[in-house]
Coordinates of C-alpha atoms in Angstrom, one line a residue:
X1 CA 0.0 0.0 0.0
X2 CA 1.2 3.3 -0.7
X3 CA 0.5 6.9 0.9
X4 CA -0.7 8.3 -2.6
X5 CA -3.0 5.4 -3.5
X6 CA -6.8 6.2 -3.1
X7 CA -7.5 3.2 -1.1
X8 CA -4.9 4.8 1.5
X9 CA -6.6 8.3 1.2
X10 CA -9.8 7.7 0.7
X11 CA -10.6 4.3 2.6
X12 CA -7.6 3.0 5.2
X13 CA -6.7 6.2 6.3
X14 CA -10.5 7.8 7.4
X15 CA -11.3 4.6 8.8
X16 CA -8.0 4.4 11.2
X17 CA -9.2 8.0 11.8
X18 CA -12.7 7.6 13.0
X19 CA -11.9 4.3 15.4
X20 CA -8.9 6.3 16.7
X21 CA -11.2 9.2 18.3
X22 CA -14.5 7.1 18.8
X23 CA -12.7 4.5 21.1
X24 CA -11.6 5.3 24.6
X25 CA -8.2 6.9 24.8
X26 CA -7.0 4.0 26.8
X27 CA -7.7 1.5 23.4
X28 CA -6.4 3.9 20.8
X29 CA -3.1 2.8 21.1
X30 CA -4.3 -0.5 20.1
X31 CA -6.0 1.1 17.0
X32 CA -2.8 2.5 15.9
X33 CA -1.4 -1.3 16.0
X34 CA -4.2 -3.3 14.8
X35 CA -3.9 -0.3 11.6
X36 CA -0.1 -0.7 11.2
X37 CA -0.4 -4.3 10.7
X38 CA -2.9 -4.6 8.5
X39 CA -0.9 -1.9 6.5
X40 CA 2.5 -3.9 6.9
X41 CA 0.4 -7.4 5.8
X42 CA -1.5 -5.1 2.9
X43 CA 2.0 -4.3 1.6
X44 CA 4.4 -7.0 2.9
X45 CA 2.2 -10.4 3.2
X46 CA 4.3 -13.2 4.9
X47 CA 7.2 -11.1 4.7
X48 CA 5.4 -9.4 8.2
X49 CA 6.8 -12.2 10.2
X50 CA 10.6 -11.1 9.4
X51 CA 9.1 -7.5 11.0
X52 CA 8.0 -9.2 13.9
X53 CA 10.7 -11.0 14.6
X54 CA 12.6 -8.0 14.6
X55 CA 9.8 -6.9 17.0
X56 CA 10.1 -9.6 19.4
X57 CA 14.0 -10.2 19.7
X58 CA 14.3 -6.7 21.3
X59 CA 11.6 -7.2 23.4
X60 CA 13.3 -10.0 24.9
X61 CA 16.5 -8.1 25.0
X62 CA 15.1 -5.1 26.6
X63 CA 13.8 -7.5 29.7
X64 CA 16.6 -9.3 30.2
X65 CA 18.5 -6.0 30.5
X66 CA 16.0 -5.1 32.5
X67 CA 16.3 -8.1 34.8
X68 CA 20.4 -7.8 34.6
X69 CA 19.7 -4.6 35.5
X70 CA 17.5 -5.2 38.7
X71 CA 19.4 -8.1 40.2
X72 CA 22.4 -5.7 40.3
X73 CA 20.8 -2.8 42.2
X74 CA 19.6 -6.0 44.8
X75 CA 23.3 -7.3 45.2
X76 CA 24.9 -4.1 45.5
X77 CA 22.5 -3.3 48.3
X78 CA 23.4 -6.1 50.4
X79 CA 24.6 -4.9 54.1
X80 CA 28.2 -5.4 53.8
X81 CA 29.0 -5.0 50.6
X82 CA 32.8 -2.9 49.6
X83 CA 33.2 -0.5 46.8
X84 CA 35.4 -3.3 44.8
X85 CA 32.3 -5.7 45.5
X86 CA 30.3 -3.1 44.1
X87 CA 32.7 -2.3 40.7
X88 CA 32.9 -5.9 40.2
X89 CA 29.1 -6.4 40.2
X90 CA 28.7 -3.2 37.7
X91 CA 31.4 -5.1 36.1
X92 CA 29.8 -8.1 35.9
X93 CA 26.2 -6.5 34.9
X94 CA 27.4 -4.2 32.4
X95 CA 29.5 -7.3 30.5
X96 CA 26.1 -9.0 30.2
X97 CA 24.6 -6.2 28.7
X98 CA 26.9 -5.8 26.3
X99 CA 26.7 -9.3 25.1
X100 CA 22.8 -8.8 24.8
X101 CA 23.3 -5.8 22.9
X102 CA 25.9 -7.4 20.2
X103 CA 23.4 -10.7 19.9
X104 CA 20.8 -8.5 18.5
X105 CA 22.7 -6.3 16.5
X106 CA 24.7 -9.4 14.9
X107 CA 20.9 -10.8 14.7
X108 CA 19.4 -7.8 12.9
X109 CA 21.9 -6.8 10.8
X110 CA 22.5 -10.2 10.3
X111 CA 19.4 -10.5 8.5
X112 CA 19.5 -7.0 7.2
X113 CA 22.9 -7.7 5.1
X114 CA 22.1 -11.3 4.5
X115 CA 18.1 -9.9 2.6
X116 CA 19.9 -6.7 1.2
X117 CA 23.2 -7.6 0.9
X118 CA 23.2 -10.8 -0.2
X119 CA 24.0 -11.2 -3.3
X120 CA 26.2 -7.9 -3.5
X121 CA 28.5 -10.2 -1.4
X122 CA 28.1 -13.3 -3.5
X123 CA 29.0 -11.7 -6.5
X124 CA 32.0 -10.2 -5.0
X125 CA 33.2 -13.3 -3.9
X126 CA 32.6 -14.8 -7.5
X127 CA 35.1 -12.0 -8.5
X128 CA 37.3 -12.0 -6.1
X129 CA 37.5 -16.1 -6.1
X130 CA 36.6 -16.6 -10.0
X131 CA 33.8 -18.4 -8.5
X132 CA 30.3 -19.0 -10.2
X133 CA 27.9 -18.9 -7.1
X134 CA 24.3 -18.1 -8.4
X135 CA 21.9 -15.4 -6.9
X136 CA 19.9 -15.7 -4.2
X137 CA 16.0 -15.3 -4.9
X138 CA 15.4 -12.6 -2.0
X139 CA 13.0 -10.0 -1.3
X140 CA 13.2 -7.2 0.6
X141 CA 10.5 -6.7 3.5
X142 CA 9.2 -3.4 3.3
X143 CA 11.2 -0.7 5.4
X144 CA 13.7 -3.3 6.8
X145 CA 16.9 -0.6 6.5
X146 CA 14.3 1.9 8.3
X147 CA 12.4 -0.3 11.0
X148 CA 15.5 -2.2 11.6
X149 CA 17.7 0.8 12.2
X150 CA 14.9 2.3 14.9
X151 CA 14.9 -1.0 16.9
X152 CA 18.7 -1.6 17.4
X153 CA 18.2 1.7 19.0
X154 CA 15.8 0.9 21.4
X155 CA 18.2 -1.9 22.9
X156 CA 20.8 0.6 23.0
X157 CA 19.0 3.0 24.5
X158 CA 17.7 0.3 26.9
X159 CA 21.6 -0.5 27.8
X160 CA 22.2 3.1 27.6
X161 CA 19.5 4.2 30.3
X162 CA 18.2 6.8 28.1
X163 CA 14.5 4.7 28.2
X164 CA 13.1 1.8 30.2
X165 CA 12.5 -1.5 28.6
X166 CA 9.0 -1.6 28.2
X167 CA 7.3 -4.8 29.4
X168 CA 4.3 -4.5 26.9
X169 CA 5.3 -6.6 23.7
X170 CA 2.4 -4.6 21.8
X171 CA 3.8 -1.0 22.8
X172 CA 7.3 -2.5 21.6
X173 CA 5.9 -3.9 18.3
X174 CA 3.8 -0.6 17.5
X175 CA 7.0 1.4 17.8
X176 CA 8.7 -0.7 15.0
X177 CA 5.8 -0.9 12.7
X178 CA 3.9 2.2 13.0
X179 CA 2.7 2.7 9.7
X180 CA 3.2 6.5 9.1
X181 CA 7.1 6.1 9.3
X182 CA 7.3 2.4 8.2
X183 CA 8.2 3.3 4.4
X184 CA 10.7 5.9 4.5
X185 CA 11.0 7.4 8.3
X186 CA 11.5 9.1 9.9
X187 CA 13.8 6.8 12.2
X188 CA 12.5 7.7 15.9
X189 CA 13.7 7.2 19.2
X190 CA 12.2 5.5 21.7
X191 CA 11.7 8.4 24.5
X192 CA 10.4 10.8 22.1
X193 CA 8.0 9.2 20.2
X194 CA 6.9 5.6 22.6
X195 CA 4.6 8.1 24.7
X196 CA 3.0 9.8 22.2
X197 CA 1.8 6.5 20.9
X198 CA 0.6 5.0 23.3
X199 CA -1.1 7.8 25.6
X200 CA -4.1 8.6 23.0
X201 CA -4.8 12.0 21.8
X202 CA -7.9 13.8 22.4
X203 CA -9.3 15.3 19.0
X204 CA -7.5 18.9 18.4
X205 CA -9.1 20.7 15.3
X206 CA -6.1 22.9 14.5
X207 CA -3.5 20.4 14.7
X208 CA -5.8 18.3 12.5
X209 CA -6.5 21.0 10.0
X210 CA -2.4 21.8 9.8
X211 CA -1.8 18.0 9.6
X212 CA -4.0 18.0 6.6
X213 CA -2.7 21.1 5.3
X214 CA 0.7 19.5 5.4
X215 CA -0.3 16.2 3.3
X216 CA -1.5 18.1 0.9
X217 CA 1.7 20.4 0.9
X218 CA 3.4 16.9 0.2
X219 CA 1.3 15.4 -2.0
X220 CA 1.8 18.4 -4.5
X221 CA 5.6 18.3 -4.1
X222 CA 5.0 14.4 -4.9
X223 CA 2.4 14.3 -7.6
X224 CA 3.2 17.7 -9.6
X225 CA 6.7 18.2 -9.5
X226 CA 8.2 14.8 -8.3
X227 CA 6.4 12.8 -10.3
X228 CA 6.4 14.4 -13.3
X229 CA 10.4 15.1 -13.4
X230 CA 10.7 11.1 -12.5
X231 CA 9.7 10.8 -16.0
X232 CA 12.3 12.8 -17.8
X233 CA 14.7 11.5 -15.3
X234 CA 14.3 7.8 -16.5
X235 CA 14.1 7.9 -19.8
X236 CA 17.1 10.2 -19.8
X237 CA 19.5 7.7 -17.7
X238 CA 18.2 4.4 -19.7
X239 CA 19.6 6.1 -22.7
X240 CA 22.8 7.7 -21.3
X241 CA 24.8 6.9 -24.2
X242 CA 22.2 8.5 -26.8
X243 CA 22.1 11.6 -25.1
X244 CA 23.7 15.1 -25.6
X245 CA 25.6 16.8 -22.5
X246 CA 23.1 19.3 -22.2
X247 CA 20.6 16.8 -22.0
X248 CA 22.6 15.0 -19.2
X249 CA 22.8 18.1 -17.4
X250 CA 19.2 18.8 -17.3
X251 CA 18.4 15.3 -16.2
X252 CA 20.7 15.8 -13.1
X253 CA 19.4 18.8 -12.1
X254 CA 16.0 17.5 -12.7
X255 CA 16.7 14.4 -10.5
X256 CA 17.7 16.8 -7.9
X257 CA 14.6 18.3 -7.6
X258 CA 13.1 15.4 -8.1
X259 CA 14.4 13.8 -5.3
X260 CA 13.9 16.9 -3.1
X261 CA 10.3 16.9 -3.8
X262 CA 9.9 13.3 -3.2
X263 CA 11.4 12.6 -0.1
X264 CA 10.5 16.3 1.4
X265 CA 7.0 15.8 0.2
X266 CA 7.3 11.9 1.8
X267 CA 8.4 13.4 4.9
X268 CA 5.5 16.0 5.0
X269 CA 3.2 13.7 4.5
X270 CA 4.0 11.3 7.1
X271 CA 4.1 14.3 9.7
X272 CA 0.6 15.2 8.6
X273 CA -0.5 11.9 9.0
X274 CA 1.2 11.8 12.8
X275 CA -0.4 15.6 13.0
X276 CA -4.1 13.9 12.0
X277 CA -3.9 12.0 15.5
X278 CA -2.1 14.2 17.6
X279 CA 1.2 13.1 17.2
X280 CA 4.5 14.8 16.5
X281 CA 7.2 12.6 14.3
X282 CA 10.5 14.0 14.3
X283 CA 11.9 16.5 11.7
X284 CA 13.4 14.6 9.1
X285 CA 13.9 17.4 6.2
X286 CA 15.1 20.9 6.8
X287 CA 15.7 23.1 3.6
X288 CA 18.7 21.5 2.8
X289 CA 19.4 23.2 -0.6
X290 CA 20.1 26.7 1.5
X291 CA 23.1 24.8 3.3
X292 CA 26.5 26.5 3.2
X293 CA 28.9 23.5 3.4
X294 CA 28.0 19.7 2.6
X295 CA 28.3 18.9 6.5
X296 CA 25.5 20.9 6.8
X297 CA 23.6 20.0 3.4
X298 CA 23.6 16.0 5.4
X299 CA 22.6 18.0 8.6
X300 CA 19.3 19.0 7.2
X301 CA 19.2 16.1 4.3
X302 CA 17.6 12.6 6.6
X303 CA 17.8 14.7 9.8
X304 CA 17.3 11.1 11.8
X305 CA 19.4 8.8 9.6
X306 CA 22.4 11.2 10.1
X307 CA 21.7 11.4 13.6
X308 CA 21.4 8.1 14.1
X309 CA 25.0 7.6 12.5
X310 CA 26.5 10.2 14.3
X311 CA 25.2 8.7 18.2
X312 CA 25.8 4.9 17.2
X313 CA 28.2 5.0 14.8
X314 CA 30.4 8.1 15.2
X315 CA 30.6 8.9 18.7
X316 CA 31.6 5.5 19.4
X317 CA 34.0 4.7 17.7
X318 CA 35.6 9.0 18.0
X319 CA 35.3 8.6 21.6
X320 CA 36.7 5.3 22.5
X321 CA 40.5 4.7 24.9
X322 CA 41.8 3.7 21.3
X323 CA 40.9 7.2 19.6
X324 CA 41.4 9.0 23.2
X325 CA 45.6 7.5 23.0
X326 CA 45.9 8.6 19.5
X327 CA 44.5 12.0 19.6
X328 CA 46.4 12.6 22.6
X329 CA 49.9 11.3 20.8
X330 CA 48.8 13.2 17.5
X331 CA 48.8 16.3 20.1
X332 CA 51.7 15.5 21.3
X333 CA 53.5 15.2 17.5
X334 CA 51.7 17.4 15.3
X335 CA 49.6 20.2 17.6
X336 CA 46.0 20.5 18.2
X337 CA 44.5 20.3 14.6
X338 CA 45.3 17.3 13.4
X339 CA 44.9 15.7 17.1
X340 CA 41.3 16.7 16.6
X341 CA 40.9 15.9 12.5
X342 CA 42.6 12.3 13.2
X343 CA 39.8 10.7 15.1
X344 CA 37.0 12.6 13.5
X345 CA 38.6 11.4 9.9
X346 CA 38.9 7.7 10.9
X347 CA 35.2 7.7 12.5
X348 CA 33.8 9.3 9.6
X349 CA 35.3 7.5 7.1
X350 CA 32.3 4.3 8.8
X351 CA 30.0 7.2 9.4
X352 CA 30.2 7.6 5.2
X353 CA 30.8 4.1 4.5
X354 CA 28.2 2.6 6.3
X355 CA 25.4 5.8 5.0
X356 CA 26.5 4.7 1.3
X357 CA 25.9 0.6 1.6
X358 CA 22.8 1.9 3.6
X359 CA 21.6 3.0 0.4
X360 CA 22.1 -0.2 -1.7
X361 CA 23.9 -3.2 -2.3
X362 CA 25.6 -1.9 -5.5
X363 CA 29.7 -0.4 -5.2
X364 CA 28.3 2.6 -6.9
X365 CA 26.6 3.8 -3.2
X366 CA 29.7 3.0 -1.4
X367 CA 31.5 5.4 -3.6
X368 CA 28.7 8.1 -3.5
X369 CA 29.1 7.5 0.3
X370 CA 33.1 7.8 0.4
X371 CA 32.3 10.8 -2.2
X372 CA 30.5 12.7 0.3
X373 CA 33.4 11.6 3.0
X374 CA 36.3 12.6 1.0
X375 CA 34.5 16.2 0.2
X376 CA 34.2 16.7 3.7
X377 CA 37.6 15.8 4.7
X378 CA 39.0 18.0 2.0
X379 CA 36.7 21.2 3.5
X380 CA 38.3 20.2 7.0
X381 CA 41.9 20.0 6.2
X382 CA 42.2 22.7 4.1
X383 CA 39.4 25.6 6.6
X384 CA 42.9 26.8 7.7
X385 CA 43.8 27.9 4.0
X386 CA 40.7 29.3 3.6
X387 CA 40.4 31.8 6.3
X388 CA 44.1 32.7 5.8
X389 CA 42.8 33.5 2.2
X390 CA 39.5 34.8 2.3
X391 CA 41.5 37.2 5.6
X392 CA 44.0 38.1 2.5
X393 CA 40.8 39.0 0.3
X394 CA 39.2 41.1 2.8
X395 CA 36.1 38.8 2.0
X396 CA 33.9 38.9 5.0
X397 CA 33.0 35.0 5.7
X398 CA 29.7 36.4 7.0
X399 CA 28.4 38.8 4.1
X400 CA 25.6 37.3 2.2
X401 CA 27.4 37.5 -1.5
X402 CA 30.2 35.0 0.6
X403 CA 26.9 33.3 1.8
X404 CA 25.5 33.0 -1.3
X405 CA 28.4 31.5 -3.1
X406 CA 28.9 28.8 -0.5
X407 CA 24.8 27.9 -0.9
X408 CA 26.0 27.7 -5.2
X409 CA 28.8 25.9 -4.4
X410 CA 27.1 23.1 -2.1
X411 CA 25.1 22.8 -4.4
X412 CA 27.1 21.7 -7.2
X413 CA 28.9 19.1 -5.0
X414 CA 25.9 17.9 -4.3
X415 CA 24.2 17.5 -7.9
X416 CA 27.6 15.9 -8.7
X417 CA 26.7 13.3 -5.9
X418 CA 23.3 12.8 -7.2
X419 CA 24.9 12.3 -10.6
X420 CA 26.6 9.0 -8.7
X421 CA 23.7 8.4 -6.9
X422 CA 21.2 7.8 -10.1
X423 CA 23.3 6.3 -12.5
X424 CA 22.2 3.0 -13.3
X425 CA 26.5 1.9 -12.9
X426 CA 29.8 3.9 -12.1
X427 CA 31.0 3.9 -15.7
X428 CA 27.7 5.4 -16.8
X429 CA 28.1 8.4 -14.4
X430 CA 31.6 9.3 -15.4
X431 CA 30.6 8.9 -18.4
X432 CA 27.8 11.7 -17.8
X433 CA 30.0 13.7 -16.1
X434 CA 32.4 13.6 -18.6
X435 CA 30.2 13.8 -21.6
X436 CA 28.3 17.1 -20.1
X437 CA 31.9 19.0 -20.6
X438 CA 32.4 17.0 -24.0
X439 CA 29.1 16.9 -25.9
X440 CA 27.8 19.8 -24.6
X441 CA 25.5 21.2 -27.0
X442 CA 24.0 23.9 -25.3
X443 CA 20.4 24.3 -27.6
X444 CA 18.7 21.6 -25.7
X445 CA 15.5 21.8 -28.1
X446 CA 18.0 21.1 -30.6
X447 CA 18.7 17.4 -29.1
X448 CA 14.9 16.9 -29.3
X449 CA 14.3 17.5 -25.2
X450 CA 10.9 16.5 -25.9
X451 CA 11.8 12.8 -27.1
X452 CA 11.9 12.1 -23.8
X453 CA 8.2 11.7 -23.1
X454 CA 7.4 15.0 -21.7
X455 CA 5.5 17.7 -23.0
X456 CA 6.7 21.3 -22.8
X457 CA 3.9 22.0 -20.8
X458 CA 5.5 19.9 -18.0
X459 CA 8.6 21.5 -18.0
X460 CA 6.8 24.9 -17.4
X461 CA 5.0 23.0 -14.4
X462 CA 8.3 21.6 -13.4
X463 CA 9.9 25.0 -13.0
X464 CA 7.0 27.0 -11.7
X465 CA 6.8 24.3 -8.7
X466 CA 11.1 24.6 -8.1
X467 CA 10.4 28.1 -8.0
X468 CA 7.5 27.6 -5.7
X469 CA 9.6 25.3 -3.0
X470 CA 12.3 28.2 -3.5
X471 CA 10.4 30.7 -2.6
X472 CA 8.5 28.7 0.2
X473 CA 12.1 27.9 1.4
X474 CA 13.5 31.5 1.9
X475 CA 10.2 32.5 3.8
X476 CA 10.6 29.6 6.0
X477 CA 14.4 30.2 6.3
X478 CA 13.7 33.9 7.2
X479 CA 11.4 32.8 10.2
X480 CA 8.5 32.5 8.8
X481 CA 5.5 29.8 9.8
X482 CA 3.3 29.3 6.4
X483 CA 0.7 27.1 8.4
X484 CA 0.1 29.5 11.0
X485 CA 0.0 32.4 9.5
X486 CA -2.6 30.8 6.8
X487 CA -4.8 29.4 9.9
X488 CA -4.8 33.2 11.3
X489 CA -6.5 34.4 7.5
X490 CA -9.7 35.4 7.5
X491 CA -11.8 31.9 7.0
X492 CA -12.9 32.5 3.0
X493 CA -9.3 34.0 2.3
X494 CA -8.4 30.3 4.2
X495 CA -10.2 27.9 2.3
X496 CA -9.7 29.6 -0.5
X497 CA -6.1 28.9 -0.3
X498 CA -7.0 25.1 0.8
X499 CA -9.1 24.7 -2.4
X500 CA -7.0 26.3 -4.6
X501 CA -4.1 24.1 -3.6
X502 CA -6.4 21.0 -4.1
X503 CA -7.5 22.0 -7.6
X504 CA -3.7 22.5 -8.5
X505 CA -2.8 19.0 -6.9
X506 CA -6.5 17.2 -9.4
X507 CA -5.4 19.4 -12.5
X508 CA -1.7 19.1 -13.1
X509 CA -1.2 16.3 -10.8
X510 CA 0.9 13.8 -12.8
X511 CA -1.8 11.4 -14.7
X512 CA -3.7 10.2 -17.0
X513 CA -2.8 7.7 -19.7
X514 CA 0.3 5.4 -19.1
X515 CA 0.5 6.8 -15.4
X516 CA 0.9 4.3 -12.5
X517 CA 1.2 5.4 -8.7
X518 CA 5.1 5.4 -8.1
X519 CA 7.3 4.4 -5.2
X520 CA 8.6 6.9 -2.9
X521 CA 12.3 7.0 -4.1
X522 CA 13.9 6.5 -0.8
X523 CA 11.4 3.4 0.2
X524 CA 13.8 1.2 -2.2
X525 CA 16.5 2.0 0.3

C-alpha cells in the first residue's frame, strides 16, 4: 500500500481515523497497532513475520536487560558490601549487557545484510575467487533498512538508560511498525516518540487541519513536480549513451529536484498523517538546498538517519580509549589540529561508508558515500587555508554574497553526488559527467528534449513548482510559519487557499494515460 493510493486516502486512512477518536483513549493505542499491521500485511504479506521478529528479539532483549539490570541494584545493596564488590558487580552487569546488545545487532543486521546484501557479497566473492555462485532469490520486506535501524536503537538506549524497557510486547511492536514512518522514516527514538503513541490523543481541530494542510503540501511536491520530473529523469538515464551533455545536465538537475520533492513531500506527508492523531514525528527534512557546506547540506538532508549515525556510529568509535591515545599522541607530534581531525577522519570514514551501503547493495553507493566523506575531509583539512585566504581577500566569511556562493557551491557538489547516486553503474556516471563537458551542446530543443516523453507544458509545471519550494524555502528560512500564518487568515481567504491548492494537486497532478502510482524513491532504500 502506498500513501498516494486512493484506497490509503480515501478508505484506510478515514477509517484508522474515526476508530482512533471514537474508542476510549485507553484503546487507541491499540487502534494504531491493529492499523499498522494490516498496513504492513496489505503491503508485505508473509514477509510481516521477518518485522516481527525483529519486534520480538528486542523485546526480549530489553527485559533481560531489564532483569540484569534489577538483580544488580539488589546485590549491591546487600549490608556489607565494599566499593570493589560493588565495581565488580557493575562489572559483571554491564558485561552482560553488552553481550545482549551485540546478539541482537549481529541478529538484525545479520538478516538486514544477509536480505539486502546478499547477493552484492556473492558476486563479489565470484570476483574476487573466480567463483560461479548463483543469486539468491530474495525479497526485501518493506522498510527493513528503516524499522531495523529504529529497533537496534531501542536496545541501545535500553543498555544506555536513556529509556526503560518496556514490558508490553504490543507497545514494543507498535513502535517498529507504526505505519506512518514504516516506508521511508522518519527513524524515531524511543523516549520521544513511545509516549506519544501510546497515551491517545484527544481530538485537536487545529493540529488536524495543519496536519492536513501538510499532506496536501506533500502530495503536490509528490504528484506535480516529483512525479512528473521522475519521467524525464528515466528515460534520460536508460539512454545515457544517446544523449547530448546538455541533456545530461538537465536530467541531473531535474533528479535533484526530483528527489527533493519526493522525499520532502514523503516526509511532509507522514508528519501530517502523525499531526491527524495528535502526534509529533520528528523533523526529518530541513531546507537542505540553503546549506552553506556539505556537512551541513547532510545536517538537514535525513535529519534522523544522520543522527542516528552520528550517536551509534560516530561517537563511538571518536570517543573510544583507542581514539582517546591517538588523539592525545597526534597532540603531542603534530599540535592540536590534526589531534582533533585524526579521530574525526577515521570515524567518519564508517560514518560515510556505512550511509553509502545503507543505500544499496551496488559499489556505486559506497563510492557516492566515500564521495561525500572525501569532500568533507578535503573542507576540513584545508578551513585553515581558507580563512588565511578569504583574511588576505578582505572577504567577510559572513556577508551574504560569501553566503550566497557557498549555498551555489554546495550545491554543485551535491548534484555531482546525485549524478553517482542515479546512475544505473559507475562507468555510466563518469561517463555523464564527462560527456556534459564533452558533448555539450547547449540548444537543448535542438537534441529533441521533448523525445523524452514529456511535453513542454511539464517543463513549465516543473519549473514554476522549483520556484515555488524556493520561494517557500527563503520565507521559512527567514522565520516565517506558512501554516500558522494561513490558519490566522480570514476563513474565506483560508479555504480559499485550501481549495486552490487541491484543484492545482487534481489538475496538473501527474496522470492520466500510461500513469501508474510510483514508489517513494527512498522506500527502495
Amino acid at each position: 500500500m502506498n500513501f498516494k493510493e486512493n484506497i490509503f486516502l480515501i478508505a484506510f486512512l478515514p477509517i484508522v481515523l474515526l476508530l482512533y477518536y471514537i474508542l476510549p483513549k485507553k484503546a487507541r493505542w491499540g487502534v494504531l497497532l491493529a492499523s499498522s499491521l494490516i498496513f504492513y500485511i496489505l503491503s508485505s504479506g508473509i514477509f510481516t513475520f521477518i518485522m516481527l521478529g525483529t519486534s520480538v528479539t528486542i523485546y526480549v532483549a530489553g527485559l533481560l536487560m531489564q532483569k540484569i539490570n534489577d538483580n544488580f541494584k539488589k546485590q549491591k545493596s546487600i549490608e556489607g558490601i565494599t566499593k570493589e564488590e560493588k565495581k565488580l558487580l557493575k562489572k559483571k552487569a554491564t558485561n552482560r549487557k553488552k553481550l545482549v546488545v551485540l546478539a541482537i545487532v549481529i541478529i538484525n543486521f545479520g538478516l538486514l545484510l544477509t536480505l539486502k546484501y546478499g547477493n552484492f557479497f556473492l558476486g563479489t566473492i565470484n570476483i574476487i575467487f573466480g567463483m560461479t555462485i548463483p543469486p539468491l532469490s530474495l525479497i526485501l520486506p518493506l522498510g527493513i533498512s528503516f524499522y531495523t535501524l529504529q529497533a537496534v536503537s531501542y536496545v541501545i538506549d535500553v543498555y544506555r538508560g536513556t529509556c526503560k524497557a518496556d514490558k508490553n510486547f504490543g507497545r514494543v511492536l507498535l513502535f517498529v511498525c507504526f505505519f506512518p514512518q514504516i516506508i521511508e522514516g522518519p527513524i524515531g527514538r524511543y523516549d520521544k516518540l513511545a509516549g506519544q503513541l501510546y497515551e491517545g490523543h484527544s481530538f485537536d481541530y487545529d493540529k488536524f487541519m495543519k496536519g492536513l494542510q501538510l499532506m496536501l503540501w506533500g502530495l503536490i511536491k509528490i504528484m506535480v513536480i516529483a512525479d512528473r520530473a521522475g519521467i524525464f529523469v528515466g528515460n534520460v538515464f536508460e539512454k545515457i549513451y544517446d544523449a547530448d551533455g546538455s541533456i545530461i545536465l538537465l536530467g541531473v538537475l531535474l533528479y535533484t529536484i526530483q528527489l527533493y520533492a519526493d522525499f520532502s513531500g514523503c516526509m511532509d506527508l507522514v508528519k501530517g498523517i502523525g499531526q491527524l492523531f495528535g502526534i509529533e514525528m520528528a523533523d526529518n527534512f530541513r531546507r537542505p538546498f540553503f546549506s552553506t557546506s556539505v556537512n551541513e547540506f547532510w545536517r538537514r538532508w535525513h535529519i534522523t538517519l544522520g543522527a542516528w549515525l552520528r550517536d551509534y556510529i560516530f561517537y563511538p568509535i571518536s570517543l573510544s580509549k583507542f581514539f582517546a591515545n591517538l588523539s592525545a599522541k597526534a597532540k603531542k607530534n603534530f599540535g592540536d589540529f590534526l589531534a582533533k581531525f585524526l579521530p574525526s577522519a577515521f570515524a567518519l570514514f564508517f560514518v560515510w561508508f556505512i550511509n553509502g551501503l545503507w543505500h544499496g547493495a551496488e559499489v556505486k553507493y559506497i563510492v557516492y558515500g566515500l564521495y561525500y566523506y572525501v569532500v568533507m575531509m578535503l573542507g576540513l583539512l584545508f578551513e585553515p587555508l581558507f580563512v588565511k585566504i578569504t583574511n588576505a581577500l578582505h572577504i567577510s566569511r559572513k556577508s551574504k554574497p560569501y553566503f550566497v556562493f557557498q549555498v551555489i557551491r554546495t550545491f554543485l557538489l551535491v548534484n555531482l553526488g546525485m549524478l553517482i547516486f542515479r546512475a544505473n553503474t559507475l562507468f555510466d556516471a563518469w561517463y555523464a559527467l564527462c560527456a556534459i563537458f564533452s558533448k555539450f551542446n547547449g540548444d537543448i530543443f535542438a537534441t529533441s528534449i521533448l523525445s523524452y516523453k514529456l511535453h513542454i507544458y511539464d517543463f513549465v509545471v516543473i519549473a514554476i513548482g522549483a520556484v515555488a519550494l524556493f520561494i517557500v524555502g527563503v520565507l521559512q528560512e527567514r522565520g516565517h510559519h506558512l501554516r500558522d500564518e494561513i490558519a490566522k487568515k480570514n476563513i474565506v481567504i483560508r479555504w480559499i487557499i485550501y481549495f486552490v491548492a487541491l484543484f492545482i494537486l487534481i489538475i496538473v497532478g501527474a496522470y492520466g494515460e500510461g500513469y501508474r502510482v510510483a514508489d517513494f524513491l527512498y522506500a527502495q532504500f
